């Protein structure tokens, strides 16, 4: 491989680096070809990103981004406005985690659960910007927000099921939602952090930015939900899922449903396989297989995204 090729595929070449730094498994072109061949298998990417610092850096800069585009091309095209070198708040690894990981639920000031629910990987999720419009007040309707369908968790025979959802804003730093939060001087939460990037969050309940259309969209009752938005534009929240009556199922006659007009725009992202452990920014999370066996949370000390394949 000549010097011109090295410059083309290595954005920041080091004049003192050895030629082997851009060969074999560290060659970005080879890595892209390999992952395209195996259709961006999440298990393999997790292993690759955890092998050493160089591969972790390549994954954070390039591979997680390509995974996101491969699994949800329409959603990512909308989030990046088609820019080839666009960036997302919190990094591509945080967005990849948001796409494939249900963050679980803990009690907050406005939403109480009997016991914390651990996070877990999901095999398939549907993200919809039509659903996202239901989360925006009329003053913030110009924003673009994708929100997943709730991940349903049984809460006992006589109790409402628990729904956990997540989402992502496009260009949150320039959004009307952020501008409104800043203008109203809404304080960031002291005890809650974003489960995807570790950043501080605003409570939309505290900010009084929860429109009535959210409850109908999620299938819950007024006051039966809470969600947060972090400074990087990641959304996560919980709600109580109640059975809908026939009248509610028909949509009712409320004028607040105008956010659901038009064709539903959505995209499904899927992951097939089993991943055992996920640690991020000194946070504590648990994986699905471990929690199903009654295991406790998995402590992590890495200031990076690290995924390990669980072997039974």
GROMACS .gro file of C-alpha atoms in nm:
model
  312
    1UNK     CA    1   0.000   0.000   0.000
    2UNK     CA    2   0.161   0.328  -0.110
    3UNK     CA    3   0.174   0.662   0.073
    4UNK     CA    4  -0.113   0.808  -0.130
    5UNK     CA    5  -0.342   0.524  -0.025
    6UNK     CA    6  -0.240   0.570   0.337
    7UNK     CA    7  -0.335   0.936   0.327
    8UNK     CA    8  -0.667   0.858   0.164
    9UNK     CA    9  -0.787   0.610   0.427
   10UNK     CA   10  -0.608   0.743   0.735
   11UNK     CA   11  -0.746   1.088   0.825
   12UNK     CA   12  -0.471   1.184   1.070
   13UNK     CA   13  -0.150   0.999   0.975
   14UNK     CA   14   0.136   1.021   1.217
   15UNK     CA   15   0.475   1.090   1.057
   16UNK     CA   16   0.641   0.878   1.323
   17UNK     CA   17   0.387   0.591   1.313
   18UNK     CA   18   0.487   0.252   1.178
   19UNK     CA   19   0.349   0.126   0.849
   20UNK     CA   20   0.177  -0.160   1.031
   21UNK     CA   21  -0.051   0.085   1.213
   22UNK     CA   22  -0.264   0.107   0.897
   23UNK     CA   23  -0.250  -0.258   0.796
   24UNK     CA   24  -0.452  -0.566   0.870
   25UNK     CA   25  -0.716  -0.530   1.139
   26UNK     CA   26  -0.632  -0.160   1.193
   27UNK     CA   27  -0.697  -0.071   0.829
   28UNK     CA   28  -1.027   0.116   0.819
   29UNK     CA   29  -1.103   0.009   0.464
   30UNK     CA   30  -1.060  -0.358   0.554
   31UNK     CA   31  -1.275  -0.318   0.867
   32UNK     CA   32  -1.553  -0.155   0.666
   33UNK     CA   33  -1.545  -0.432   0.407
   34UNK     CA   34  -1.555  -0.701   0.677
   35UNK     CA   35  -1.850  -0.549   0.862
   36UNK     CA   36  -2.041  -0.486   0.540
   37UNK     CA   37  -1.992  -0.850   0.452
   38UNK     CA   38  -2.133  -0.968   0.786
   39UNK     CA   39  -2.413  -0.706   0.767
   40UNK     CA   40  -2.287  -0.505   1.064
   41UNK     CA   41  -2.334  -0.782   1.317
   42UNK     CA   42  -2.361  -0.615   1.657
   43UNK     CA   43  -2.193  -0.898   1.847
   44UNK     CA   44  -1.883  -0.882   1.630
   45UNK     CA   45  -1.864  -0.505   1.650
   46UNK     CA   46  -1.890  -0.522   2.030
   47UNK     CA   47  -1.598  -0.763   2.046
   48UNK     CA   48  -1.391  -0.557   1.803
   49UNK     CA   49  -1.447  -0.234   1.997
   50UNK     CA   50  -1.331  -0.396   2.322
   51UNK     CA   51  -1.003  -0.549   2.196
   52UNK     CA   52  -0.771  -0.250   2.236
   53UNK     CA   53  -0.752   0.129   2.230
   54UNK     CA   54  -0.689   0.163   1.858
   55UNK     CA   55  -0.989  -0.044   1.762
   56UNK     CA   56  -1.202   0.132   2.022
   57UNK     CA   57  -1.105   0.467   1.870
   58UNK     CA   58  -1.189   0.345   1.519
   59UNK     CA   59  -1.521   0.210   1.643
   60UNK     CA   60  -1.615   0.534   1.816
   61UNK     CA   61  -1.518   0.748   1.517
   62UNK     CA   62  -1.634   0.527   1.231
   63UNK     CA   63  -1.782   0.185   1.301
   64UNK     CA   64  -2.066   0.282   1.538
   65UNK     CA   65  -2.166   0.548   1.288
   66UNK     CA   66  -2.178   0.299   1.003
   67UNK     CA   67  -2.377   0.056   1.218
   68UNK     CA   68  -2.639   0.324   1.288
   69UNK     CA   69  -2.669   0.415   0.919
   70UNK     CA   70  -2.692   0.050   0.821
   71UNK     CA   71  -2.970  -0.036   1.067
   72UNK     CA   72  -3.178   0.282   1.032
   73UNK     CA   73  -3.079   0.462   0.710
   74UNK     CA   74  -3.390   0.679   0.676
   75UNK     CA   75  -3.388   0.791   1.038
   76UNK     CA   76  -3.016   0.871   1.026
   77UNK     CA   77  -3.052   1.058   0.698
   78UNK     CA   78  -3.316   1.276   0.864
   79UNK     CA   79  -3.113   1.325   1.184
   80UNK     CA   80  -2.802   1.429   0.991
   81UNK     CA   81  -2.985   1.613   0.710
   82UNK     CA   82  -2.787   1.400   0.467
   83UNK     CA   83  -2.448   1.549   0.561
   84UNK     CA   84  -2.175   1.284   0.503
   85UNK     CA   85  -1.957   1.394   0.797
   86UNK     CA   86  -2.232   1.497   1.037
   87UNK     CA   87  -2.196   1.448   1.411
   88UNK     CA   88  -2.457   1.359   1.669
   89UNK     CA   89  -2.480   1.480   2.027
   90UNK     CA   90  -2.313   1.244   2.272
   91UNK     CA   91  -2.128   1.051   2.002
   92UNK     CA   92  -2.216   0.765   1.770
   93UNK     CA   93  -2.161   0.503   2.039
   94UNK     CA   94  -2.432   0.666   2.253
   95UNK     CA   95  -2.673   0.667   1.960
   96UNK     CA   96  -2.599   0.301   1.890
   97UNK     CA   97  -2.673   0.222   2.253
   98UNK     CA   98  -3.000   0.415   2.235
   99UNK     CA   99  -3.105   0.218   1.927
  100UNK     CA  100  -3.050  -0.125   2.082
  101UNK     CA  101  -3.080  -0.081   2.459
  102UNK     CA  102  -3.386  -0.032   2.682
  103UNK     CA  103  -3.255   0.170   2.976
  104UNK     CA  104  -3.486   0.026   3.244
  105UNK     CA  105  -3.665   0.236   3.500
  106UNK     CA  106  -3.606   0.384   3.844
  107UNK     CA  107  -3.833   0.597   4.059
  108UNK     CA  108  -3.814   0.971   4.004
  109UNK     CA  109  -3.986   1.271   4.156
  110UNK     CA  110  -4.290   1.239   3.933
  111UNK     CA  111  -4.295   0.865   3.860
  112UNK     CA  112  -4.278   0.594   4.124
  113UNK     CA  113  -4.213   0.223   4.079
  114UNK     CA  114  -4.212  -0.046   4.347
  115UNK     CA  115  -3.861  -0.158   4.253
  116UNK     CA  116  -3.603  -0.054   3.993
  117UNK     CA  117  -3.619  -0.229   3.658
  118UNK     CA  118  -3.279  -0.310   3.503
  119UNK     CA  119  -3.193  -0.223   3.146
  120UNK     CA  120  -3.160  -0.483   2.872
  121UNK     CA  121  -3.093  -0.522   2.502
  122UNK     CA  122  -3.392  -0.528   2.269
  123UNK     CA  123  -3.414  -0.746   1.960
  124UNK     CA  124  -3.621  -0.498   1.763
  125UNK     CA  125  -3.743  -0.141   1.802
  126UNK     CA  126  -3.959   0.093   1.597
  127UNK     CA  127  -3.868   0.462   1.594
  128UNK     CA  128  -4.119   0.710   1.459
  129UNK     CA  129  -4.097   1.083   1.402
  130UNK     CA  130  -4.478   1.094   1.394
  131UNK     CA  131  -4.468   0.965   1.753
  132UNK     CA  132  -4.202   1.224   1.824
  133UNK     CA  133  -4.437   1.502   1.718
  134UNK     CA  134  -4.674   1.392   1.996
  135UNK     CA  135  -4.399   1.475   2.247
  136UNK     CA  136  -4.362   1.834   2.129
  137UNK     CA  137  -4.574   2.125   2.246
  138UNK     CA  138  -4.713   2.360   1.983
  139UNK     CA  139  -4.434   2.607   2.053
  140UNK     CA  140  -4.176   2.339   1.970
  141UNK     CA  141  -4.340   2.176   1.668
  142UNK     CA  142  -4.057   2.280   1.436
  143UNK     CA  143  -3.821   2.032   1.605
  144UNK     CA  144  -3.756   1.684   1.469
  145UNK     CA  145  -3.775   1.406   1.728
  146UNK     CA  146  -3.776   1.030   1.679
  147UNK     CA  147  -3.930   0.823   1.961
  148UNK     CA  148  -3.948   0.444   1.999
  149UNK     CA  149  -4.256   0.244   2.079
  150UNK     CA  150  -4.268   0.159   2.452
  151UNK     CA  151  -4.080  -0.152   2.559
  152UNK     CA  152  -4.346  -0.334   2.760
  153UNK     CA  153  -4.271  -0.491   3.097
  154UNK     CA  154  -4.523  -0.690   3.298
  155UNK     CA  155  -4.589  -0.547   3.642
  156UNK     CA  156  -4.805  -0.819   3.794
  157UNK     CA  157  -5.147  -0.966   3.717
  158UNK     CA  158  -5.353  -0.681   3.860
  159UNK     CA  159  -5.120  -0.395   3.777
  160UNK     CA  160  -5.073  -0.186   3.464
  161UNK     CA  161  -4.776  -0.284   3.251
  162UNK     CA  162  -4.473  -0.058   3.251
  163UNK     CA  163  -4.369   0.102   2.923
  164UNK     CA  164  -4.015   0.235   2.869
  165UNK     CA  165  -3.934   0.447   2.565
  166UNK     CA  166  -3.643   0.643   2.424
  167UNK     CA  167  -3.576   0.895   2.150
  168UNK     CA  168  -3.338   1.135   1.981
  169UNK     CA  169  -3.365   1.500   1.864
  170UNK     CA  170  -3.209   1.631   1.547
  171UNK     CA  171  -2.973   1.922   1.610
  172UNK     CA  172  -3.081   1.962   1.972
  173UNK     CA  173  -2.843   2.253   2.037
  174UNK     CA  174  -3.043   2.458   1.784
  175UNK     CA  175  -3.385   2.321   1.875
  176UNK     CA  176  -3.688   2.515   1.996
  177UNK     CA  177  -3.721   2.272   2.287
  178UNK     CA  178  -3.376   2.354   2.420
  179UNK     CA  179  -3.429   2.727   2.364
  180UNK     CA  180  -3.755   2.708   2.560
  181UNK     CA  181  -3.586   2.523   2.848
  182UNK     CA  182  -3.308   2.780   2.862
  183UNK     CA  183  -3.549   3.074   2.838
  184UNK     CA  184  -3.759   2.941   3.126
  185UNK     CA  185  -3.444   2.869   3.324
  186UNK     CA  186  -3.549   2.511   3.396
  187UNK     CA  187  -3.296   2.349   3.626
  188UNK     CA  188  -3.116   2.032   3.534
  189UNK     CA  189  -3.199   1.730   3.750
  190UNK     CA  190  -2.959   1.661   4.035
  191UNK     CA  191  -2.993   1.284   4.062
  192UNK     CA  192  -3.091   1.167   3.714
  193UNK     CA  193  -2.846   1.124   3.426
  194UNK     CA  194  -2.888   1.020   3.067
  195UNK     CA  195  -2.851   0.640   3.048
  196UNK     CA  196  -2.700   0.668   2.700
  197UNK     CA  197  -2.433   0.937   2.723
  198UNK     CA  198  -2.414   1.012   3.097
  199UNK     CA  199  -2.503   1.382   3.053
  200UNK     CA  200  -2.735   1.581   3.277
  201UNK     CA  201  -3.105   1.594   3.196
  202UNK     CA  202  -3.414   1.812   3.218
  203UNK     CA  203  -3.745   1.670   3.341
  204UNK     CA  204  -4.014   1.761   3.090
  205UNK     CA  205  -4.272   1.727   3.368
  206UNK     CA  206  -4.091   1.984   3.579
  207UNK     CA  207  -4.057   2.205   3.271
  208UNK     CA  208  -4.431   2.165   3.194
  209UNK     CA  209  -4.351   2.056   2.843
  210UNK     CA  210  -4.559   1.737   2.837
  211UNK     CA  211  -4.851   1.780   2.594
  212UNK     CA  212  -5.169   1.576   2.638
  213UNK     CA  213  -5.103   1.404   2.308
  214UNK     CA  214  -4.818   1.209   2.472
  215UNK     CA  215  -5.052   1.011   2.699
  216UNK     CA  216  -5.277   0.914   2.409
  217UNK     CA  217  -4.983   0.818   2.192
  218UNK     CA  218  -4.833   0.594   2.459
  219UNK     CA  219  -5.163   0.449   2.576
  220UNK     CA  220  -5.145   0.579   2.931
  221UNK     CA  221  -5.344   0.818   3.152
  222UNK     CA  222  -5.266   1.178   3.239
  223UNK     CA  223  -5.000   1.190   3.506
  224UNK     CA  224  -4.898   0.831   3.438
  225UNK     CA  225  -4.571   0.912   3.266
  226UNK     CA  226  -4.247   1.103   3.291
  227UNK     CA  227  -3.962   1.158   3.051
  228UNK     CA  228  -3.631   1.337   3.043
  229UNK     CA  229  -3.420   1.504   2.775
  230UNK     CA  230  -3.044   1.535   2.818
  231UNK     CA  231  -2.823   1.821   2.703
  232UNK     CA  232  -2.722   1.610   2.400
  233UNK     CA  233  -3.081   1.556   2.288
  234UNK     CA  234  -3.140   1.198   2.405
  235UNK     CA  235  -3.488   1.129   2.545
  236UNK     CA  236  -3.584   0.852   2.786
  237UNK     CA  237  -3.894   0.795   2.994
  238UNK     CA  238  -4.148   0.559   3.148
  239UNK     CA  239  -4.526   0.526   3.160
  240UNK     CA  240  -4.803   0.301   3.286
  241UNK     CA  241  -4.969   0.120   2.996
  242UNK     CA  242  -5.344   0.085   3.044
  243UNK     CA  243  -5.593  -0.108   2.826
  244UNK     CA  244  -5.762   0.122   2.576
  245UNK     CA  245  -6.140   0.140   2.549
  246UNK     CA  246  -6.301   0.126   2.206
  247UNK     CA  247  -6.360   0.503   2.217
  248UNK     CA  248  -5.996   0.573   2.297
  249UNK     CA  249  -5.884   0.326   2.033
  250UNK     CA  250  -6.080   0.520   1.770
  251UNK     CA  251  -5.881   0.833   1.857
  252UNK     CA  252  -6.167   1.036   2.005
  253UNK     CA  253  -6.257   1.384   1.884
  254UNK     CA  254  -5.983   1.585   2.047
  255UNK     CA  255  -5.815   1.855   1.842
  256UNK     CA  256  -5.485   1.767   2.004
  257UNK     CA  257  -5.451   1.473   1.767
  258UNK     CA  258  -5.349   1.697   1.479
  259UNK     CA  259  -4.990   1.588   1.540
  260UNK     CA  260  -5.082   1.241   1.414
  261UNK     CA  261  -5.212   1.360   1.079
  262UNK     CA  262  -5.045   1.240   0.763
  263UNK     CA  263  -4.856   0.924   0.685
  264UNK     CA  264  -4.680   0.752   0.970
  265UNK     CA  265  -4.304   0.786   0.922
  266UNK     CA  266  -4.115   0.518   1.108
  267UNK     CA  267  -3.819   0.286   1.093
  268UNK     CA  268  -3.743  -0.044   1.260
  269UNK     CA  269  -3.401  -0.136   1.390
  270UNK     CA  270  -3.324  -0.493   1.485
  271UNK     CA  271  -3.055  -0.691   1.661
  272UNK     CA  272  -3.049  -1.069   1.662
  273UNK     CA  273  -2.816  -1.242   1.905
  274UNK     CA  274  -2.723  -1.215   2.269
  275UNK     CA  275  -2.498  -0.953   2.423
  276UNK     CA  276  -2.395  -1.003   2.781
  277UNK     CA  277  -2.258  -0.681   2.926
  278UNK     CA  278  -2.269  -0.312   2.853
  279UNK     CA  279  -2.086  -0.047   3.048
  280UNK     CA  280  -2.074   0.325   2.984
  281UNK     CA  281  -1.927   0.626   3.163
  282UNK     CA  282  -1.904   0.470   3.510
  283UNK     CA  283  -2.276   0.395   3.500
  284UNK     CA  284  -2.428   0.068   3.622
  285UNK     CA  285  -2.654  -0.132   3.393
  286UNK     CA  286  -2.758  -0.495   3.368
  287UNK     CA  287  -2.811  -0.716   3.071
  288UNK     CA  288  -3.125  -0.914   2.992
  289UNK     CA  289  -2.978  -1.262   3.038
  290UNK     CA  290  -2.822  -1.171   3.373
  291UNK     CA  291  -3.136  -1.008   3.511
  292UNK     CA  292  -3.349  -1.305   3.408
  293UNK     CA  293  -3.128  -1.526   3.624
  294UNK     CA  294  -3.171  -1.295   3.920
  295UNK     CA  295  -2.824  -1.143   3.894
  296UNK     CA  296  -2.745  -0.797   4.024
  297UNK     CA  297  -2.622  -0.492   3.837
  298UNK     CA  298  -2.295  -0.505   3.654
  299UNK     CA  299  -2.058  -0.231   3.781
  300UNK     CA  300  -1.844  -0.068   3.517
  301UNK     CA  301  -1.542   0.156   3.540
  302UNK     CA  302  -1.466   0.223   3.175
  303UNK     CA  303  -1.499   0.577   3.044
  304UNK     CA  304  -1.597   0.433   2.710
  305UNK     CA  305  -1.856   0.207   2.555
  306UNK     CA  306  -1.766  -0.155   2.615
  307UNK     CA  307  -1.973  -0.453   2.507
  308UNK     CA  308  -1.895  -0.815   2.579
  309UNK     CA  309  -2.063  -1.117   2.430
  310UNK     CA  310  -2.230  -1.336   2.688
  311UNK     CA  311  -2.150  -1.703   2.650
  312UNK     CA  312  -2.376  -1.958   2.813
   0.00000   0.00000   0.00000
